[in-house]
Coordinates of C-alpha atoms and ligand atoms in Angstrom, one line a residue:
M1 CA 28.4 -12.5 -11.6
I2 CA 26.2 -14.3 -14.1
V3 CA 26.6 -17.3 -16.4
V4 CA 25.1 -16.5 -19.9
M5 CA 23.7 -19.8 -21.6
K6 CA 24.0 -20.4 -25.2
I7 CA 20.9 -20.2 -27.3
G8 CA 19.7 -23.8 -27.4
A9 CA 21.4 -24.9 -24.2
T10 CA 19.3 -27.7 -22.6
Q11 CA 17.7 -28.0 -19.2
E12 CA 20.6 -30.5 -18.2
H13 CA 23.3 -27.9 -19.2
L14 CA 21.4 -25.4 -16.9
D15 CA 21.1 -28.1 -14.0
L16 CA 24.6 -28.9 -14.2
V17 CA 25.6 -25.1 -14.2
C18 CA 23.5 -24.6 -10.9
K19 CA 25.0 -27.7 -9.3
R20 CA 28.6 -26.4 -9.9
A21 CA 27.7 -22.9 -8.6
E22 CA 26.4 -24.5 -5.5
E23 CA 29.5 -26.4 -5.0
L24 CA 31.6 -23.1 -5.4
G25 CA 29.6 -21.6 -2.7
F26 CA 26.9 -19.5 -4.5
T27 CA 23.2 -19.5 -4.7
P28 CA 22.1 -19.9 -8.4
H29 CA 19.3 -18.1 -9.6
V30 CA 17.9 -19.0 -13.0
I31 CA 16.4 -16.1 -15.1
F32 CA 14.5 -17.5 -18.2
G33 CA 14.9 -15.1 -21.0
R34 CA 13.0 -15.0 -24.3
E35 CA 16.0 -16.0 -26.3
R36 CA 18.5 -17.2 -23.9
N37 CA 18.8 -18.1 -20.2
V38 CA 21.0 -16.6 -17.5
V39 CA 22.0 -17.8 -14.1
G40 CA 22.8 -15.2 -11.6
L41 CA 25.5 -16.3 -9.0
V42 CA 24.6 -14.6 -5.6
G43 CA 26.7 -15.0 -2.4
I44 CA 29.6 -13.3 -0.9
M45 CA 31.1 -16.6 0.2
G46 CA 31.3 -17.9 -3.4
N47 CA 34.7 -18.8 -5.0
R48 CA 34.6 -16.0 -7.7
E49 CA 38.0 -17.3 -9.4
E50 CA 36.6 -20.9 -10.0
A51 CA 33.5 -19.6 -11.1
F52 CA 35.0 -18.0 -14.3
R53 CA 35.8 -21.7 -15.3
I54 CA 32.1 -22.3 -15.5
E55 CA 32.5 -20.7 -19.0
N56 CA 34.2 -23.9 -20.0
M57 CA 31.1 -25.9 -19.3
D58 CA 28.7 -27.3 -22.0
G59 CA 26.0 -24.9 -22.9
V60 CA 27.5 -21.9 -21.4
D61 CA 28.4 -18.8 -23.6
K62 CA 30.0 -16.8 -21.2
V63 CA 30.6 -15.8 -17.6
V64 CA 30.4 -11.9 -16.8
P65 CA 30.7 -10.0 -13.6
I66 CA 28.0 -7.7 -12.7
S67 CA 29.1 -4.3 -12.1
K68 CA 26.2 -2.8 -10.0
P69 CA 25.6 -3.4 -6.5
Y70 CA 22.1 -4.7 -7.0
K71 CA 22.2 -8.0 -9.0
L72 CA 18.9 -9.9 -9.6
A73 CA 17.0 -6.5 -10.2
S74 CA 19.5 -5.2 -12.8
R75 CA 19.2 -5.1 -16.5
E76 CA 22.6 -6.6 -16.6
V77 CA 21.0 -10.1 -15.5
K78 CA 17.7 -9.7 -17.4
Q79 CA 17.4 -7.5 -20.3
E80 CA 13.8 -7.9 -21.0
P81 CA 11.2 -6.2 -18.9
S82 CA 9.7 -8.3 -16.4
V83 CA 5.9 -8.8 -16.1
V84 CA 4.4 -9.3 -12.8
D85 CA 1.0 -11.0 -12.7
V86 CA -1.3 -10.4 -9.8
C87 CA -4.3 -12.7 -10.3
G88 CA -4.3 -11.9 -13.9
V89 CA -3.5 -8.3 -13.9
K90 CA -0.2 -7.9 -15.4
F91 CA 2.2 -5.0 -14.2
G92 CA 5.2 -4.2 -17.0
A93 CA 3.0 -5.5 -20.0
K94 CA 1.3 -2.9 -22.5
D95 CA -1.4 -1.9 -20.2
V96 CA -1.2 0.8 -17.7
V97 CA -2.7 -0.7 -14.6
V98 CA -4.6 1.7 -12.3
I99 CA -4.9 0.6 -8.5
A100 CA -7.5 2.7 -6.6
G101 CA -9.4 2.8 -3.3
P102 CA -9.1 4.6 0.0
C103 CA -6.2 5.1 2.3
S104 CA -7.7 3.2 5.0
V105 CA -10.5 0.7 5.1
E106 CA -13.2 2.2 7.4
G107 CA -16.1 0.1 7.1
E108 CA -18.1 -2.4 5.1
R109 CA -20.1 0.2 3.2
Q110 CA -17.2 2.4 2.6
I111 CA -14.9 -0.2 0.9
V112 CA -17.4 -2.1 -1.0
M113 CA -18.9 1.0 -2.4
V114 CA -15.6 2.6 -3.5
A115 CA -14.7 -0.8 -4.9
E116 CA -17.7 -1.0 -7.0
Q117 CA -17.1 2.7 -8.3
V118 CA -13.6 2.5 -9.1
K119 CA -14.0 -0.8 -10.8
A120 CA -16.8 1.0 -13.0
A121 CA -14.3 3.7 -13.8
G122 CA -11.7 1.2 -15.1
A123 CA -9.5 0.4 -11.9
R124 CA -7.9 -3.0 -12.1
M125 CA -7.1 -3.3 -8.5
L126 CA -8.3 -2.3 -5.1
R127 CA -6.1 -0.9 -2.5
G128 CA -7.1 -0.1 1.3
G129 CA -4.9 -0.1 4.5
A130 CA -6.0 -2.3 7.4
F131 CA -2.7 -1.7 9.1
K132 CA -1.5 1.8 9.0
P133 CA 1.8 3.0 9.7
R134 CA 1.0 6.5 11.0
T135 CA 3.6 9.0 12.1
S136 CA 1.7 9.7 15.4
P137 CA 0.9 6.8 17.6
Y138 CA -2.4 8.7 18.5
A139 CA -3.7 8.7 14.8
F140 CA -6.0 6.0 13.4
Q141 CA -3.8 2.8 13.1
G142 CA -6.5 0.9 10.8
L143 CA -9.1 -1.8 11.5
G144 CA -6.5 -4.9 11.5
E145 CA -7.9 -8.2 10.6
E146 CA -11.4 -6.7 10.5
G147 CA -10.1 -4.4 7.7
L148 CA -8.7 -7.3 5.9
K149 CA -12.0 -9.1 6.1
L150 CA -13.8 -6.2 4.6
L151 CA -11.1 -6.0 1.8
A152 CA -12.0 -9.5 1.0
K153 CA -15.9 -8.7 0.7
A154 CA -15.0 -6.0 -1.6
R155 CA -13.1 -8.3 -3.8
E156 CA -15.8 -10.8 -3.6
A157 CA -18.3 -8.2 -4.7
T158 CA -16.2 -6.8 -7.7
G159 CA -13.7 -9.5 -8.6
L160 CA -10.9 -6.8 -8.2
P161 CA -7.6 -8.2 -6.5
I162 CA -6.6 -6.3 -3.3
V163 CA -3.3 -4.9 -2.3
T164 CA -2.9 -3.9 1.3
E165 CA 0.0 -3.0 3.6
V166 CA 1.9 -5.3 6.1
V167 CA 3.7 -3.3 8.5
N168 CA 4.9 -5.9 10.9
P169 CA 6.9 -9.0 10.0
A170 CA 4.5 -10.9 12.6
D171 CA 1.3 -10.2 10.7
I172 CA 2.8 -11.5 7.3
E173 CA 0.8 -14.9 7.7
L174 CA -2.6 -12.9 8.5
V175 CA -2.2 -10.6 5.6
Y176 CA -1.1 -13.4 3.2
K177 CA -4.5 -15.2 4.0
Y178 CA -6.5 -12.1 2.5
A179 CA -4.2 -10.1 0.2
D180 CA -3.4 -10.8 -3.5
M181 CA -0.3 -8.4 -3.2
F182 CA 1.6 -7.2 -0.1
Q183 CA 2.4 -3.6 0.1
V184 CA 5.4 -2.3 1.8
G185 CA 5.2 1.2 2.8
A186 CA 7.8 4.1 2.4
R187 CA 8.5 3.7 6.2
N188 CA 9.4 0.1 5.9
I189 CA 11.5 0.0 2.9
Q190 CA 14.8 -0.6 5.0
N191 CA 13.0 -3.2 7.3
F192 CA 15.2 -5.9 5.8
A193 CA 13.6 -8.5 8.3
L194 CA 10.3 -7.8 6.7
L195 CA 11.6 -7.8 3.3
T196 CA 13.3 -11.2 3.6
L197 CA 10.4 -12.8 4.8
L198 CA 8.2 -11.3 2.0
G199 CA 10.9 -12.8 -0.2
Q200 CA 9.9 -16.2 1.2
A201 CA 6.2 -15.5 1.1
K202 CA 4.6 -16.8 -2.2
K203 CA 2.6 -13.6 -3.4
P204 CA 3.7 -10.4 -5.3
V205 CA 5.0 -7.5 -3.6
L206 CA 4.4 -3.7 -4.2
L207 CA 7.3 -1.9 -2.6
K208 CA 7.2 1.8 -2.1
R209 CA 10.2 4.1 -2.2
G210 CA 11.2 5.6 1.2
M211 CA 11.1 9.4 1.5
S212 CA 14.7 9.6 1.7
T213 CA 15.9 6.6 -0.5
T214 CA 18.1 6.9 -3.3
I215 CA 17.0 4.8 -6.5
D216 CA 20.2 2.4 -5.9
E217 CA 19.1 2.1 -2.3
F218 CA 15.5 1.5 -3.6
L219 CA 16.9 -1.5 -6.1
M220 CA 19.0 -2.7 -3.3
A221 CA 15.9 -3.2 -1.1
T222 CA 14.5 -5.3 -3.9
E223 CA 17.3 -7.8 -3.5
Y224 CA 16.3 -8.7 -0.1
I225 CA 13.1 -10.0 -1.8
L226 CA 14.4 -11.3 -4.9
S227 CA 17.3 -13.2 -3.5
E228 CA 14.7 -15.2 -1.4
G229 CA 13.1 -16.5 -4.5
N230 CA 10.1 -14.1 -4.9
R231 CA 10.6 -12.5 -8.5
D232 CA 7.3 -10.7 -8.3
V233 CA 8.2 -7.3 -7.2
V234 CA 6.6 -4.3 -8.4
L235 CA 8.2 -0.9 -7.7
C236 CA 6.3 2.2 -6.6
E237 CA 7.6 5.9 -6.8
R238 CA 5.5 8.1 -4.1
G239 CA 7.6 11.3 -3.8
I240 CA 10.6 12.0 -1.8
R241 CA 11.5 14.7 0.8
T242 CA 13.0 17.9 -0.5
F243 CA 13.1 21.6 0.7
E244 CA 9.8 21.9 -1.2
T245 CA 6.7 22.4 1.3
S246 CA 3.9 23.1 -1.3
T247 CA 3.3 19.5 -1.9
R248 CA 3.5 16.8 0.9
N249 CA 6.4 15.3 -1.0
T250 CA 8.2 16.0 -4.2
L251 CA 7.2 13.4 -7.0
D252 CA 10.7 12.3 -8.6
I253 CA 9.3 11.7 -12.0
S254 CA 13.0 10.9 -13.2
C255 CA 12.7 7.8 -10.9
V256 CA 10.9 6.0 -13.6
P257 CA 12.9 6.3 -16.6
V258 CA 16.1 5.8 -14.3
V259 CA 14.6 2.5 -12.8
K260 CA 13.5 1.3 -16.3
A261 CA 17.3 1.9 -17.5
K262 CA 18.8 0.3 -14.6
S263 CA 16.3 -2.6 -13.8
H264 CA 13.7 -4.9 -15.6
L265 CA 11.3 -4.8 -12.8
P266 CA 7.9 -2.7 -13.5
I267 CA 7.4 0.5 -11.8
I268 CA 4.2 2.4 -10.9
V269 CA 3.6 6.0 -9.5
D270 CA 1.6 7.1 -6.5
P271 CA 0.6 10.6 -7.2
S272 CA -1.7 11.0 -4.0
H273 CA 1.2 10.7 -1.5
A274 CA 3.6 12.7 -3.4
A275 CA 0.9 15.6 -3.8
G276 CA -0.9 15.4 -0.4
H277 CA -3.5 17.3 -2.2
S278 CA -6.0 16.0 -4.5
G279 CA -5.9 19.0 -6.8
Y280 CA -2.6 18.0 -8.0
V281 CA -3.2 14.2 -8.6
P282 CA -4.7 14.6 -12.2
A283 CA -1.6 16.6 -13.4
L284 CA 1.0 14.0 -11.9
S285 CA -0.9 11.0 -12.9
K286 CA -0.7 12.0 -16.5
A287 CA 3.1 12.8 -16.2
A288 CA 3.5 9.4 -14.8
I289 CA 2.1 7.6 -17.8
A290 CA 3.8 10.0 -20.2
V291 CA 7.1 9.3 -18.6
G292 CA 6.6 5.5 -18.8
A293 CA 5.2 4.1 -15.7
D294 CA 3.4 0.8 -15.8
G295 CA 0.7 1.9 -13.4
L296 CA -0.6 4.1 -10.8
L297 CA -1.9 4.0 -7.2
I298 CA -4.5 6.7 -6.6
E299 CA -6.5 7.1 -3.3
V300 CA -10.2 7.6 -3.8
H301 CA -12.6 8.1 -1.0
P302 CA -16.5 8.4 -1.1
E303 CA -16.4 11.3 1.4
P304 CA -12.8 12.6 1.4
E305 CA -13.7 15.2 3.9
R306 CA -14.6 12.6 6.4
A307 CA -11.7 10.2 5.6
M308 CA -9.8 8.7 8.6
S309 CA -6.6 9.1 7.0
D310 CA -5.2 11.0 4.0
G311 CA -8.7 12.8 2.9
A312 CA -7.0 15.7 1.5
Q313 CA -5.2 14.0 -1.3
S314 CA -8.0 11.6 -1.9
L315 CA -10.4 11.9 -5.0
T316 CA -13.9 11.6 -5.1
P317 CA -15.3 8.8 -7.1
N318 CA -16.5 11.5 -9.6
Q319 CA -13.2 13.0 -9.8
F320 CA -11.6 9.6 -10.3
I321 CA -14.0 8.6 -13.1
S322 CA -13.4 11.9 -15.1
L323 CA -9.5 11.7 -14.5
M324 CA -9.5 7.9 -15.9
G325 CA -11.0 9.2 -19.1
E326 CA -8.1 11.7 -19.7
L327 CA -5.5 9.2 -18.5
R328 CA -6.7 6.8 -21.2
A329 CA -5.8 9.5 -24.0
V330 CA -2.4 9.9 -22.3
A331 CA -1.7 6.3 -22.4
I332 CA -2.7 5.8 -26.1
A333 CA -0.4 8.8 -27.0
V334 CA 2.6 6.8 -25.6
G335 CA 1.6 3.6 -27.1
R336 CA 0.2 2.0 -24.2
Y337 CA -3.4 0.6 -23.3
M338 CA -5.5 1.2 -20.4
Ligands
LIG401 C1 -0.4 4.3 1.9 O1 -0.3 3.7 0.7 O2 -1.5 4.6 2.4 C2 0.8 4.7 2.5 C3 0.8 4.9 3.9 O3 1.7 5.0 1.6 P1 3.4 5.5 2.1 O4 3.9 4.4 2.6 O5 3.8 5.7 0.4 O6 3.6 6.8 2.9
LIG402 MN1 -2.3 7.0 2.5

């Protein structure tokens, strides 16, 4: 349930509502809005009947139940879109943010060179995997901490903030030292222990949709992070599994407007893992911006044919440069900037 405060309610009113909510067995989450603030009351042990009487407290407008299974992510709790700030890069604002880089960090020359190239083309953040969740245990698993150090070097050279995947809860502390944003991969969306710990970490999280995750399950997964106090969650649609085999996955383009209708959280699209083939990445990128995505995550490799993972879907730096020019036009056509 949520407590909607009156316009002009004071901090003291808010504090007293939170105190009462705690007495009734709830965890209160204050969501500051442009016009008015609301307090989300979360917790299955809370006394719901008594909570409705919070309506009589000073500064309170009304108490309303939340109808959706996801709470803190829902539009019912927060009507305005959330903006997630990663070192000054804003997801969910007017800009369409492009994150680019190789699937895996493979060496210093590779990552620094590609960082410089994607930055020059207009990318705002750098991606690169140091811990790779591979389908086969015999495939390249990433450089681990060495890869994180190389990402930090690329950040130093370019100023681009970095996002990288954390696969194992035991590596959160290590990844925290280097990354500006944690990535949770498709295979880990229901690793609730990982999500809970990331909810306690004080860094933004890029949460990828699982290959068989419904949109409601996707939003439920965000609750594990949000309910621990970390509000900086950006969703990422990266294709889901269907009967179609011409592409690696099927980009669920409708996920973007559906998430926007249900949630205030920003959502970006990864056309690379959806397509599995670099030739389809430009068209899917344009579609994503047209449908309202707040950004894109695109794999770029200096020599895709030699990449240690996901070469077939990676753009060359030159392909990325020409794509960025086309994307700018689409962004402007739908009232966004790039
Ligand atoms: C990746 O971003 O390289 C990756 C492994 O993506 P996903 O988790 O979406 O498969
Ligand atoms: Mn990849």
